mmCIF file of C-alpha atoms and ligand atoms in Angstrom:
data_model
loop_
_atom_site.group_PDB
_atom_site.id
_atom_site.type_symbol
_atom_site.label_atom_id
_atom_site.label_comp_id
_atom_site.label_asym_id
_atom_site.label_seq_id
_atom_site.Cartn_x
_atom_site.Cartn_y
_atom_site.Cartn_z
ATOM 1 C CA UNK D 480 27.476 -36.600 -0.291
ATOM 2 C CA UNK D 481 26.112 -38.858 2.560
ATOM 3 C CA UNK D 482 29.030 -41.061 4.132
ATOM 4 C CA UNK D 483 26.377 -43.675 5.252
ATOM 5 C CA UNK D 484 25.147 -44.821 1.894
ATOM 6 C CA UNK D 485 28.368 -46.043 -0.045
ATOM 7 C CA UNK D 486 26.255 -46.925 -2.896
ATOM 8 C CA UNK D 487 25.743 -42.907 -3.417
ATOM 9 C CA UNK D 488 29.668 -42.592 -4.212
ATOM 10 C CA UNK D 489 30.539 -41.596 -8.035
ATOM 11 C CA UNK D 490 33.348 -44.683 -7.694
ATOM 12 C CA UNK D 491 31.267 -47.215 -5.859
ATOM 13 C CA UNK D 492 28.516 -46.950 -8.385
ATOM 14 C CA UNK D 493 30.556 -47.582 -11.287
ATOM 15 C CA UNK D 494 32.288 -50.348 -9.886
ATOM 16 C CA UNK D 495 28.823 -51.840 -8.651
ATOM 17 C CA UNK D 496 27.546 -51.072 -12.226
ATOM 18 C CA UNK D 497 30.535 -53.289 -14.047
ATOM 19 C CA UNK D 498 29.826 -55.876 -11.017
ATOM 20 C CA UNK D 499 25.952 -56.001 -12.208
ATOM 21 C CA UNK D 500 27.113 -56.458 -15.922
ATOM 22 C CA UNK D 501 29.372 -59.692 -14.629
ATOM 23 C CA UNK D 502 26.715 -61.324 -11.953
ATOM 24 C CA UNK D 503 23.823 -60.796 -14.523
ATOM 25 C CA UNK D 504 25.691 -62.241 -17.474
ATOM 26 C CA UNK D 505 27.306 -65.025 -15.555
ATOM 27 C CA UNK D 506 23.706 -65.800 -13.844
ATOM 28 C CA UNK D 507 21.856 -65.988 -17.426
ATOM 29 C CA UNK D 508 24.733 -68.148 -18.582
ATOM 30 C CA UNK D 509 24.248 -70.544 -15.243
ATOM 31 C CA UNK D 510 20.466 -70.258 -15.748
ATOM 32 C CA UNK D 511 20.615 -71.457 -19.660
ATOM 33 C CA UNK D 512 22.956 -74.366 -18.969
ATOM 34 C CA UNK D 513 21.424 -75.954 -15.834
ATOM 35 C CA UNK D 514 20.275 -79.304 -17.113
ATOM 36 C CA UNK D 515 16.871 -79.184 -14.920
ATOM 37 C CA UNK D 516 15.944 -76.201 -16.848
ATOM 38 C CA UNK D 517 16.776 -77.122 -20.047
ATOM 39 C CA UNK D 518 17.018 -73.616 -21.884
ATOM 40 C CA UNK D 519 19.699 -74.219 -23.975
ATOM 41 C CA UNK D 520 17.472 -73.488 -26.859
ATOM 42 C CA UNK D 521 16.389 -70.155 -26.246
ATOM 43 C CA UNK D 522 19.678 -68.372 -24.362
ATOM 44 C CA UNK D 523 18.653 -64.716 -26.150
ATOM 45 C CA UNK D 524 15.999 -63.840 -23.903
ATOM 46 C CA UNK D 525 17.983 -64.424 -20.759
ATOM 47 C CA UNK D 526 21.264 -62.927 -22.263
ATOM 48 C CA UNK D 527 19.341 -59.767 -23.413
ATOM 49 C CA UNK D 528 17.574 -59.451 -19.746
ATOM 50 C CA UNK D 529 21.165 -59.422 -18.066
ATOM 51 C CA UNK D 530 21.984 -56.677 -20.581
ATOM 52 C CA UNK D 531 19.062 -54.705 -20.103
ATOM 53 C CA UNK D 532 19.672 -55.011 -16.281
ATOM 54 C CA UNK D 533 22.980 -54.006 -16.618
ATOM 55 C CA UNK D 534 22.651 -50.971 -19.064
ATOM 56 C CA UNK D 535 19.690 -49.723 -16.527
ATOM 57 C CA UNK D 536 21.943 -49.798 -13.072
ATOM 58 C CA UNK D 537 25.220 -49.162 -14.376
ATOM 59 C CA UNK D 538 24.256 -47.194 -17.853
ATOM 60 C CA UNK D 539 26.678 -47.549 -21.175
ATOM 61 C CA UNK D 540 29.665 -48.823 -20.062
ATOM 62 C CA UNK D 541 28.388 -51.817 -18.135
ATOM 63 C CA UNK D 542 25.851 -52.356 -20.924
ATOM 64 C CA UNK D 543 28.632 -52.462 -23.509
ATOM 65 C CA UNK D 544 30.587 -54.983 -21.361
ATOM 66 C CA UNK D 545 27.503 -57.082 -20.791
ATOM 67 C CA UNK D 546 26.750 -57.467 -24.201
ATOM 68 C CA UNK D 547 30.313 -58.136 -24.950
ATOM 69 C CA UNK D 548 30.442 -60.681 -22.610
ATOM 70 C CA UNK D 549 26.758 -62.331 -23.684
ATOM 71 C CA UNK D 550 28.066 -62.255 -27.355
ATOM 72 C CA UNK D 551 31.182 -64.256 -26.395
ATOM 73 C CA UNK D 552 29.244 -66.700 -24.267
ATOM 74 C CA UNK D 553 26.462 -67.502 -26.812
ATOM 75 C CA UNK D 554 29.267 -67.807 -29.542
ATOM 76 C CA UNK D 555 30.881 -70.199 -26.985
ATOM 77 C CA UNK D 556 28.128 -72.237 -25.532
ATOM 78 C CA UNK D 557 25.358 -72.004 -27.834
ATOM 79 C CA UNK D 558 26.789 -71.831 -31.707
ATOM 80 C CA UNK D 559 27.972 -75.332 -33.459
ATOM 81 C CA UNK D 560 30.878 -75.763 -32.681
ATOM 82 C CA UNK D 561 29.978 -75.490 -29.584
ATOM 83 C CA UNK D 562 32.896 -74.813 -27.100
ATOM 84 C CA UNK D 563 34.992 -72.834 -30.054
ATOM 85 C CA UNK D 564 35.203 -69.087 -30.361
ATOM 86 C CA UNK D 565 35.168 -70.121 -33.844
ATOM 87 C CA UNK D 566 31.235 -70.499 -35.316
ATOM 88 C CA UNK D 567 30.682 -71.845 -38.290
ATOM 89 C CA UNK D 568 29.980 -69.794 -41.332
ATOM 90 C CA UNK D 569 26.772 -71.111 -41.478
ATOM 91 C CA UNK D 570 26.066 -69.386 -37.721
ATOM 92 C CA UNK D 571 28.002 -65.710 -38.443
ATOM 93 C CA UNK D 572 24.415 -64.398 -39.122
ATOM 94 C CA UNK D 573 22.987 -65.403 -35.856
ATOM 95 C CA UNK D 574 25.746 -64.378 -34.160
ATOM 96 C CA UNK D 575 25.790 -61.121 -35.676
ATOM 97 C CA UNK D 576 21.984 -60.750 -35.228
ATOM 98 C CA UNK D 577 22.423 -61.187 -31.411
ATOM 99 C CA UNK D 578 25.127 -58.918 -31.061
ATOM 100 C CA UNK D 579 23.002 -56.111 -32.939
ATOM 101 C CA UNK D 580 19.762 -56.988 -30.646
ATOM 102 C CA UNK D 581 21.938 -56.866 -28.112
ATOM 103 C CA UNK D 582 23.722 -53.344 -28.235
ATOM 104 C CA UNK D 583 20.118 -52.342 -29.416
ATOM 105 C CA UNK D 584 18.451 -53.122 -25.841
ATOM 106 C CA UNK D 585 21.433 -52.243 -24.049
ATOM 107 C CA UNK D 586 21.696 -48.902 -25.397
ATOM 108 C CA UNK D 587 17.754 -48.468 -25.566
ATOM 109 C CA UNK D 588 17.763 -49.567 -21.576
ATOM 110 C CA UNK D 589 20.936 -46.972 -20.809
ATOM 111 C CA UNK D 590 19.042 -44.049 -22.521
ATOM 112 C CA UNK D 591 15.898 -44.847 -20.749
ATOM 113 C CA UNK D 592 17.911 -44.644 -17.006
ATOM 114 C CA UNK D 593 19.441 -41.568 -18.502
ATOM 115 C CA UNK D 594 16.136 -39.878 -19.054
ATOM 116 C CA UNK D 595 14.727 -41.044 -16.007
ATOM 117 C CA UNK D 596 17.463 -39.464 -14.206
ATOM 118 C CA UNK D 597 17.294 -36.043 -15.434
ATOM 119 C CA UNK D 598 13.635 -36.229 -15.099
ATOM 120 C CA UNK D 599 14.135 -36.523 -11.345
ATOM 121 C CA UNK D 600 17.305 -34.583 -11.356
ATOM 122 C CA UNK D 601 14.736 -31.638 -13.391
ATOM 123 C CA UNK D 602 12.127 -32.532 -10.436
ATOM 124 C CA UNK D 603 14.438 -31.821 -7.611
ATOM 125 C CA UNK D 604 15.594 -28.913 -9.246
ATOM 126 C CA UNK D 605 11.643 -27.854 -9.706
ATOM 127 C CA UNK D 606 11.247 -28.600 -5.865
ATOM 128 C CA UNK D 607 14.246 -26.563 -4.984
ATOM 129 C CA UNK D 608 12.907 -23.874 -7.173
ATOM 130 C CA UNK D 609 9.578 -24.016 -5.877
ATOM 131 C CA UNK D 610 10.920 -23.722 -2.162
ATOM 132 C CA UNK D 611 12.968 -20.833 -2.868
ATOM 133 C CA UNK D 612 9.749 -19.186 -4.383
ATOM 134 C CA UNK D 613 7.632 -19.843 -1.367
ATOM 135 C CA UNK D 614 10.307 -18.273 0.817
ATOM 136 C CA UNK D 615 10.296 -15.315 -1.536
ATOM 137 C CA UNK D 616 6.663 -15.253 -1.429
ATOM 138 C CA UNK D 617 6.243 -15.358 2.272
ATOM 139 C CA UNK D 618 9.047 -12.398 2.555
ATOM 140 C CA UNK D 619 7.218 -10.392 0.297
ATOM 141 C CA UNK D 620 4.005 -10.782 2.266
ATOM 142 C CA UNK D 621 5.857 -9.911 5.162
ATOM 143 C CA UNK D 622 7.049 -7.002 3.784
ATOM 144 C CA UNK D 623 3.923 -5.838 2.263
ATOM 145 C CA UNK D 624 2.420 -6.225 5.492
ATOM 146 C CA UNK D 625 4.952 -4.051 7.334
ATOM 147 C CA UNK D 626 4.385 -1.545 4.452
ATOM 148 C CA UNK D 627 0.636 -1.680 5.105
ATOM 149 C CA UNK D 628 1.340 -0.875 9.004
ATOM 150 C CA UNK D 629 3.782 1.858 8.087
ATOM 151 C CA UNK D 630 1.325 3.726 5.958
ATOM 152 C CA UNK D 631 -1.716 3.028 8.540
ATOM 153 C CA UNK D 632 0.774 4.926 11.165
ATOM 154 C CA UNK D 633 1.596 7.816 8.391
ATOM 155 C CA UNK D 634 -1.978 8.073 7.862
ATOM 156 C CA UNK D 635 -3.188 8.350 11.249
ATOM 157 C CA UNK D 636 -0.129 10.810 12.291
ATOM 158 C CA UNK D 637 -1.192 13.318 8.839
ATOM 159 C CA UNK D 638 -4.698 13.545 10.452
ATOM 160 C CA UNK D 639 -3.044 14.277 13.822
ATOM 161 C CA UNK D 640 -0.787 16.688 12.098
ATOM 162 C CA UNK D 641 -4.209 18.319 10.377
ATOM 163 C CA UNK D 642 -6.132 18.272 13.649
ATOM 164 C CA UNK D 643 -3.682 19.987 15.547
ATOM 165 C CA UNK D 644 -2.724 22.536 12.866
ATOM 166 C CA UNK D 645 -6.552 23.422 12.927
ATOM 167 C CA UNK D 646 -6.616 23.293 16.859
ATOM 168 C CA UNK D 647 -3.327 25.585 17.126
ATOM 169 C CA UNK D 648 -3.993 28.351 14.411
ATOM 170 C CA UNK D 649 -7.549 28.475 16.160
ATOM 171 C CA UNK D 650 -6.727 28.079 19.898
ATOM 172 C CA UNK D 651 -3.555 30.881 19.025
ATOM 173 C CA UNK D 652 -5.838 33.038 17.354
ATOM 174 C CA UNK D 653 -8.469 32.688 20.097
ATOM 175 C CA UNK D 654 -6.695 32.906 22.991
ATOM 176 C CA UNK D 655 -4.183 36.195 21.989
ATOM 177 C CA UNK D 656 -7.391 38.123 20.755
ATOM 178 C CA UNK D 657 -9.122 36.958 24.179
ATOM 179 C CA UNK D 658 -6.369 38.466 26.237
ATOM 180 C CA UNK D 659 -5.936 41.301 24.377
ATOM 181 C CA UNK D 660 -9.758 42.411 24.375
ATOM 182 C CA UNK D 661 -9.934 41.452 27.595
ATOM 183 C CA UNK D 662 -7.591 43.713 29.241
ATOM 184 C CA UNK D 663 -9.454 46.910 28.104
ATOM 185 C CA UNK D 664 -12.780 45.587 28.967
ATOM 186 C CA UNK D 665 -11.733 44.777 32.548
ATOM 187 C CA UNK D 666 -10.412 48.717 32.268
ATOM 188 C CA UNK D 667 -13.561 49.821 30.787
ATOM 189 C CA UNK D 668 -16.088 48.205 33.964
ATOM 190 C CA UNK D 669 -13.768 49.398 36.551
ATOM 191 C CA UNK D 670 -13.982 52.843 35.196
ATOM 192 C CA UNK D 671 -17.916 52.290 34.608
ATOM 193 C CA UNK D 672 -18.190 51.512 38.258
ATOM 194 C CA UNK D 673 -16.122 54.368 39.315
ATOM 195 C CA UNK D 674 -18.531 56.907 37.106
ATOM 196 C CA UNK D 675 -21.245 55.480 38.774
ATOM 197 C CA UNK D 676 -19.797 55.913 42.017
ATOM 198 C CA UNK D 677 -19.582 60.087 41.512
ATOM 199 C CA UNK D 678 -22.644 59.940 40.003
ATOM 200 C CA UNK D 679 -24.759 58.418 42.902
ATOM 201 C CA UNK D 680 -22.904 60.023 45.607
ATOM 202 C CA UNK D 681 -25.340 62.613 47.693
ATOM 203 C CA UNK D 682 -23.276 65.434 46.037
ATOM 204 C CA UNK D 683 -22.436 64.072 42.437
ATOM 205 C CA UNK D 684 -18.969 65.061 41.417
ATOM 206 C CA UNK D 685 -19.589 65.549 37.810
ATOM 207 C CA UNK D 686 -16.034 66.500 36.617
ATOM 208 C CA UNK D 687 -14.941 63.076 38.092
ATOM 209 C CA UNK D 688 -17.650 61.212 36.617
ATOM 210 C CA UNK D 689 -16.987 62.780 33.113
ATOM 211 C CA UNK D 690 -13.136 62.172 33.220
ATOM 212 C CA UNK D 691 -14.645 58.224 34.322
ATOM 213 C CA UNK D 692 -16.417 58.376 31.551
ATOM 214 C CA UNK D 693 -13.724 59.453 29.006
ATOM 215 C CA UNK D 694 -11.730 56.597 30.346
ATOM 216 C CA UNK D 695 -14.112 54.185 29.473
ATOM 217 C CA UNK D 696 -14.613 55.919 26.019
ATOM 218 C CA UNK D 697 -10.602 55.331 25.376
ATOM 219 C CA UNK D 698 -10.762 51.960 26.938
ATOM 220 C CA UNK D 699 -13.506 50.724 24.411
ATOM 221 C CA UNK D 700 -11.758 52.543 21.590
ATOM 222 C CA UNK D 701 -8.516 50.251 22.301
ATOM 223 C CA UNK D 702 -10.801 47.327 22.318
ATOM 224 C CA UNK D 703 -12.409 48.171 19.134
ATOM 225 C CA UNK D 704 -8.748 48.782 17.912
ATOM 226 C CA UNK D 705 -7.474 45.469 19.180
ATOM 227 C CA UNK D 706 -10.317 43.882 16.911
ATOM 228 C CA UNK D 707 -9.692 45.374 14.010
ATOM 229 C CA UNK D 708 -6.260 44.987 14.227
ATOM 230 C CA UNK D 709 -6.758 41.206 14.071
ATOM 231 C CA UNK D 710 -9.243 41.557 11.199
ATOM 232 C CA UNK D 711 -6.492 43.754 9.371
ATOM 233 C CA UNK D 712 -4.769 40.328 9.881
ATOM 234 C CA UNK D 713 -6.040 38.944 7.227
ATOM 235 C CA UNK D 714 -6.500 41.818 5.110
ATOM 236 C CA UNK D 715 -4.379 42.818 2.129
ATOM 237 C CA UNK D 716 -1.064 44.073 2.705
ATOM 238 C CA UNK D 717 -0.268 42.475 6.459
ATOM 239 C CA UNK D 718 -1.059 38.724 4.552
ATOM 240 C CA UNK D 719 1.583 37.513 1.989
ATOM 241 C CA UNK D 720 -0.095 37.782 -1.008
ATOM 242 C CA UNK D 721 0.786 35.219 -4.094
ATOM 243 C CA UNK D 722 -0.666 33.683 -6.955
ATOM 244 C CA UNK D 723 -2.594 30.386 -5.871
ATOM 245 C CA UNK D 724 -3.521 27.358 -7.982
ATOM 246 C CA UNK D 725 -7.180 26.178 -5.992
ATOM 247 C CA UNK D 726 -6.811 22.782 -7.616
ATOM 248 C CA UNK D 727 -3.661 22.188 -6.634
ATOM 249 C CA UNK D 728 -4.263 23.205 -3.171
ATOM 250 C CA UNK D 729 -7.452 20.698 -3.204
ATOM 251 C CA UNK D 730 -5.301 17.889 -4.273
ATOM 252 C CA UNK D 731 -2.643 18.642 -1.124
ATOM 253 C CA UNK D 732 -5.320 18.956 1.134
ATOM 254 C CA UNK D 733 -6.225 15.592 0.173
ATOM 255 C CA UNK D 734 -3.384 14.288 0.354
ATOM 256 C CA UNK D 735 -3.369 15.627 3.928
ATOM 257 C CA UNK D 736 -6.544 14.404 4.871
ATOM 258 C CA UNK D 737 -7.001 10.905 3.214
ATOM 259 C CA UNK D 738 -6.086 9.531 6.015
ATOM 260 C CA UNK D 739 -8.569 10.867 8.178
ATOM 261 C CA UNK D 740 -11.322 10.282 5.756
ATOM 262 C CA UNK D 741 -10.407 6.621 5.275
ATOM 263 C CA UNK D 742 -10.299 5.907 8.680
ATOM 264 C CA UNK D 743 -14.156 6.961 8.957
ATOM 265 C CA UNK D 744 -14.786 5.046 5.592
ATOM 266 C CA UNK D 745 -15.350 8.205 3.925
ATOM 267 C CA UNK D 746 -14.181 8.529 0.217
ATOM 268 C CA UNK D 747 -13.036 11.891 -1.118
ATOM 269 C CA UNK D 748 -14.166 12.688 -5.093
ATOM 270 C CA UNK D 749 -13.094 15.857 -6.825
ATOM 271 C CA UNK D 750 -14.405 17.300 -9.611
ATOM 272 C CA UNK D 751 -11.848 20.154 -10.361
ATOM 273 C CA UNK D 752 -12.645 22.282 -13.445
ATOM 274 C CA UNK D 753 -9.565 22.210 -15.901
ATOM 275 C CA UNK D 754 -7.867 25.661 -17.032
ATOM 276 C CA UNK D 755 -9.079 27.546 -13.930
ATOM 277 C CA UNK D 756 -7.529 30.648 -13.276
ATOM 278 C CA UNK D 757 -4.896 31.554 -10.349
ATOM 279 C CA UNK D 758 -6.298 33.698 -7.201
ATOM 280 C CA UNK D 759 -3.916 35.932 -5.568
ATOM 281 C CA UNK D 760 -4.203 34.992 -1.819
ATOM 282 C CA UNK D 761 -2.386 34.050 1.372
ATOM 283 C CA UNK D 762 -1.850 30.483 0.338
ATOM 284 C CA UNK D 763 -1.686 29.540 4.261
ATOM 285 C CA UNK D 764 -4.764 31.204 5.006
ATOM 286 C CA UNK D 765 -7.229 29.864 2.100
ATOM 287 C CA UNK D 766 -5.919 26.238 3.340
ATOM 288 C CA UNK D 767 -6.995 26.872 6.619
ATOM 289 C CA UNK D 768 -10.301 27.650 5.034
ATOM 290 C CA UNK D 769 -10.403 24.407 2.965
ATOM 291 C CA UNK D 770 -8.814 22.259 5.910
ATOM 292 C CA UNK D 771 -11.344 23.568 8.222
ATOM 293 C CA UNK D 772 -14.296 23.084 5.650
ATOM 294 C CA UNK D 773 -12.879 19.326 4.805
ATOM 295 C CA UNK D 774 -12.767 18.351 8.721
ATOM 296 C CA UNK D 775 -16.245 19.704 8.937
ATOM 297 C CA UNK D 776 -17.112 17.426 6.518
ATOM 298 C CA UNK D 777 -15.521 14.695 7.840
ATOM 299 C CA UNK D 778 -17.008 14.815 11.424
ATOM 300 C CA UNK D 779 -20.151 15.576 10.016
ATOM 301 C CA UNK D 780 -20.328 11.865 8.302
ATOM 302 C CA UNK D 781 -18.141 10.163 10.929
ATOM 303 C CA UNK D 782 -21.563 8.743 13.047
ATOM 304 C CA UNK D 783 -23.712 8.715 9.770
ATOM 305 C CA UNK D 784 -25.063 5.220 8.128
ATOM 306 C CA UNK D 785 -25.075 4.672 4.523
ATOM 307 C CA UNK D 786 -23.292 6.779 1.889
ATOM 308 C CA UNK D 787 -20.083 9.008 3.228
ATOM 309 C CA UNK D 788 -18.697 10.920 0.326
ATOM 310 C CA UNK D 789 -16.873 14.566 0.617
ATOM 311 C CA UNK D 790 -17.027 16.044 -3.031
ATOM 312 C CA UNK D 791 -14.936 18.865 -3.615
ATOM 313 C CA UNK D 792 -15.902 20.960 -6.558
ATOM 314 C CA UNK D 793 -14.215 23.871 -8.518
ATOM 315 C CA UNK D 794 -15.377 25.917 -11.356
ATOM 316 C CA UNK D 795 -15.398 29.471 -13.206
ATOM 317 C CA UNK D 796 -18.434 32.076 -13.042
ATOM 318 C CA UNK D 797 -19.310 34.335 -15.607
ATOM 319 C CA UNK D 798 -18.251 37.286 -13.349
ATOM 320 C CA UNK D 799 -14.519 36.438 -12.958
ATOM 321 C CA UNK D 800 -14.902 34.548 -9.920
ATOM 322 C CA UNK D 801 -13.941 30.933 -8.979
ATOM 323 C CA UNK D 802 -15.906 28.983 -6.757
ATOM 324 C CA UNK D 803 -15.234 26.057 -4.166
ATOM 325 C CA UNK D 804 -17.501 24.066 -2.990
ATOM 326 C CA UNK D 805 -17.247 21.021 -0.418
ATOM 327 C CA UNK D 806 -20.361 18.774 0.117
ATOM 328 C CA UNK D 807 -20.624 16.030 2.509
ATOM 329 C CA UNK D 808 -23.246 13.586 2.876
ATOM 330 C CA UNK D 809 -23.146 14.185 6.841
ATOM 331 C CA UNK D 810 -25.645 15.239 9.321
ATOM 332 C CA UNK D 811 -26.949 18.022 7.850
ATOM 333 C CA UNK D 812 -26.670 22.024 9.291
ATOM 334 C CA UNK D 813 -28.045 21.816 12.972
ATOM 335 C CA UNK D 814 -31.863 22.677 12.616
ATOM 336 C CA UNK D 815 -33.147 25.817 13.285
ATOM 337 C CA UNK D 816 -29.567 27.009 13.836
ATOM 338 C CA UNK D 817 -28.200 26.942 10.349
ATOM 339 C CA UNK D 818 -27.991 30.773 10.704
ATOM 340 C CA UNK D 819 -25.881 30.929 13.607
ATOM 341 C CA UNK D 820 -22.712 28.368 12.534
ATOM 342 C CA UNK D 821 -20.601 31.241 10.924
ATOM 343 C CA UNK D 822 -21.325 33.125 14.370
ATOM 344 C CA UNK D 823 -18.179 32.778 16.945
ATOM 345 C CA UNK D 824 -18.180 30.732 19.528
ATOM 346 C CA UNK D 825 -21.246 28.921 18.370
ATOM 347 C CA UNK D 826 -20.581 24.849 18.040
ATOM 348 C CA UNK D 827 -22.972 22.206 18.250
ATOM 349 C CA UNK D 828 -19.471 19.883 19.106
ATOM 350 C CA UNK D 829 -18.774 18.500 22.378
ATOM 351 C CA UNK D 830 -15.413 19.157 22.061
ATOM 352 C CA UNK D 831 -15.969 22.175 19.068
ATOM 353 C CA UNK D 832 -14.095 25.793 19.603
ATOM 354 C CA UNK D 833 -16.709 27.601 17.271
ATOM 355 C CA UNK D 834 -14.384 29.412 15.722
ATOM 356 C CA UNK D 835 -13.444 27.653 12.711
ATOM 357 C CA UNK D 836 -16.550 28.943 10.272
ATOM 358 C CA UNK D 837 -16.341 32.620 11.491
ATOM 359 C CA UNK D 838 -12.429 32.758 11.011
ATOM 360 C CA UNK D 839 -12.881 30.991 7.439
ATOM 361 C CA UNK D 840 -15.339 33.689 6.069
ATOM 362 C CA UNK D 841 -13.362 36.433 8.258
ATOM 363 C CA UNK D 842 -10.330 35.029 5.435
ATOM 364 C CA UNK D 843 -12.663 34.556 2.454
ATOM 365 C CA UNK D 844 -14.108 38.181 2.864
ATOM 366 C CA UNK D 845 -10.619 39.550 3.581
ATOM 367 C CA UNK D 846 -9.773 38.356 -0.106
ATOM 368 C CA UNK D 847 -12.834 39.777 -1.617
ATOM 369 C CA UNK D 848 -14.769 36.729 -1.681
ATOM 370 C CA UNK D 849 -17.939 35.266 0.179
ATOM 371 C CA UNK D 850 -18.529 31.993 2.353
ATOM 372 C CA UNK D 851 -22.065 30.243 2.459
ATOM 373 C CA UNK D 852 -23.712 27.110 3.466
ATOM 374 C CA UNK D 853 -26.401 25.044 1.926
ATOM 375 C CA UNK D 854 -28.529 22.314 3.087
ATOM 376 C CA UNK D 855 -27.548 19.040 0.998
ATOM 377 C CA UNK D 856 -30.517 16.904 -1.088
ATOM 378 C CA UNK D 857 -31.130 14.557 0.629
ATOM 379 C CA UNK D 858 -28.648 14.267 3.223
ATOM 380 C CA UNK D 859 -25.573 16.830 4.426
ATOM 381 C CA UNK D 860 -24.400 19.902 3.952
ATOM 382 C CA UNK D 861 -22.416 22.443 1.302
ATOM 383 C CA UNK D 862 -20.253 25.186 2.089
ATOM 384 C CA UNK D 863 -19.133 27.560 -0.999
ATOM 385 C CA UNK D 864 -16.608 30.325 -1.010
ATOM 386 C CA UNK D 865 -16.132 32.282 -4.003
ATOM 387 C CA UNK D 866 -12.511 34.016 -4.730
ATOM 388 C CA UNK D 867 -11.959 37.087 -7.124
ATOM 389 C CA UNK D 868 -9.768 36.219 -10.160
ATOM 390 C CA UNK D 869 -9.976 39.750 -12.015
ATOM 391 C CA UNK D 870 -6.684 40.984 -13.318
ATOM 392 C CA UNK D 871 -4.976 37.816 -12.188
ATOM 393 C CA UNK D 872 -3.333 35.369 -14.259
ATOM 394 C CA UNK D 873 -4.416 31.934 -15.288
ATOM 395 C CA UNK D 874 -3.027 28.464 -14.253
HETATM 396 P P1 ADP M 439 -16.648 23.251 15.206
HETATM 397 O O1 ADP M 439 -16.659 22.605 14.189
HETATM 398 O O2 ADP M 439 -15.662 23.756 16.493
HETATM 399 O O3 ADP M 439 -18.098 23.426 15.889
HETATM 400 P P2 ADP M 439 -16.859 25.713 13.399
HETATM 401 O O4 ADP M 439 -16.909 27.009 13.621
HETATM 402 O O5 ADP M 439 -15.948 25.037 12.229
HETATM 403 O O6 ADP M 439 -16.750 25.004 15.005
HETATM 404 O O7 ADP M 439 -18.633 25.173 13.072
HETATM 405 C C1 ADP M 439 -19.825 25.440 13.723
HETATM 406 C C2 ADP M 439 -21.037 24.420 13.490
HETATM 407 O O8 ADP M 439 -21.268 24.603 11.935
HETATM 408 C C3 ADP M 439 -20.477 23.270 14.191
HETATM 409 O O9 ADP M 439 -20.592 22.768 15.276
HETATM 410 C C4 ADP M 439 -21.211 22.462 13.495
HETATM 411 O O10 ADP M 439 -22.691 22.332 14.126
HETATM 412 C C5 ADP M 439 -21.892 23.414 12.115
HETATM 413 N N1 ADP M 439 -21.349 22.849 10.998
HETATM 414 C C6 ADP M 439 -20.124 23.182 10.336
HETATM 415 N N2 ADP M 439 -19.767 22.189 9.389
HETATM 416 C C7 ADP M 439 -20.685 21.787 8.988
HETATM 417 C C8 ADP M 439 -21.149 20.200 7.876
HETATM 418 N N3 ADP M 439 -20.553 20.226 7.489
HETATM 419 N N4 ADP M 439 -22.232 19.804 8.494
HETATM 420 C C9 ADP M 439 -22.941 20.030 9.258
HETATM 421 N N5 ADP M 439 -22.969 21.019 10.000
HETATM 422 C C10 ADP M 439 -21.951 21.860 9.923
#
């Protein structure tokens, strides 16, 4: 409660209310009895006015006080016999009517005042609530912005993770293969040079040349074995085989790559067959294939104008196969080089490895399937792979 306005203190307000009642009735009496005004004949309106004023400012108590004082004054000063509180029996109805009217006007004024008060309080409450709502709204807005930023960061992180995972796998495979194959090839070159030297001498030493040549055969066989072993990595027995639901895998990959797609304003759509049979395979390697195809599709659409949609379809064929296709509306297969894209190290990208499609094809073939590419009409490319469902459970 503010100390600077004593009228707002509850006790002071009460005293002030009764004071107004006394003052207003006294003023009404003075005016009605002031000779130059000559209002002795119509004091009722003045008293009613005083009662209304008292009830309005002070409420019911001061209103009643003003009513009582006005009735006494009216009786004493205006009803015959004048200057007596005992009115003539014939004047009593006038006194009663005055008192009843005074009570009615007073209570009406007090009720109106209290209604106005409650309205004001309700309005203040409403204002408070609106302010609180505004604050809550602002807080919610800030929180939603924060969440949006966090989601954006998460999407970036997922995209980076997908790219890093692909590059790491391809990089590791390529590096280890290159390193292991390089040694026997280097030895074969040295031995071939030695062989040539023995043969080109003035008196060729055929025995030494034969030994060098057989070392070359050994080196080349070792290189072939390394390549064969690497291919075996994807073959049955060495890889982890389990029942894999391709639809589920598609959905997982979409979650992982959605951020990357959104960043390039690409829509990912699916058309997945229901009740698709599961396939037996290496989940991680098959994920790698799908991720490669999807990332290639996204990369192919990054800079094209118009519709950008990556559509992933799954369906069952009549000869117990599942076929998955990844279609994009990107730049399309490189002209005149479409047959090269599955070759290792073939790439048209400045940062490309050229290994994605060749490894993906090896993985699919190691699972007994096929992977191929087609042009897309009117724009883009489609990559499809099949996997056998023979004697596997449905899922
Ligand atoms: P990289 O992506 O590192 O170039 P890949 O083996 O995955 O290696 O792809 C080889 C090449 O095939 C790419 O450089 C590109 O020219 C072509 N290619 C692959 N996917 C697509 C596609 N969705 N649309 C158009 N061209 C593609």
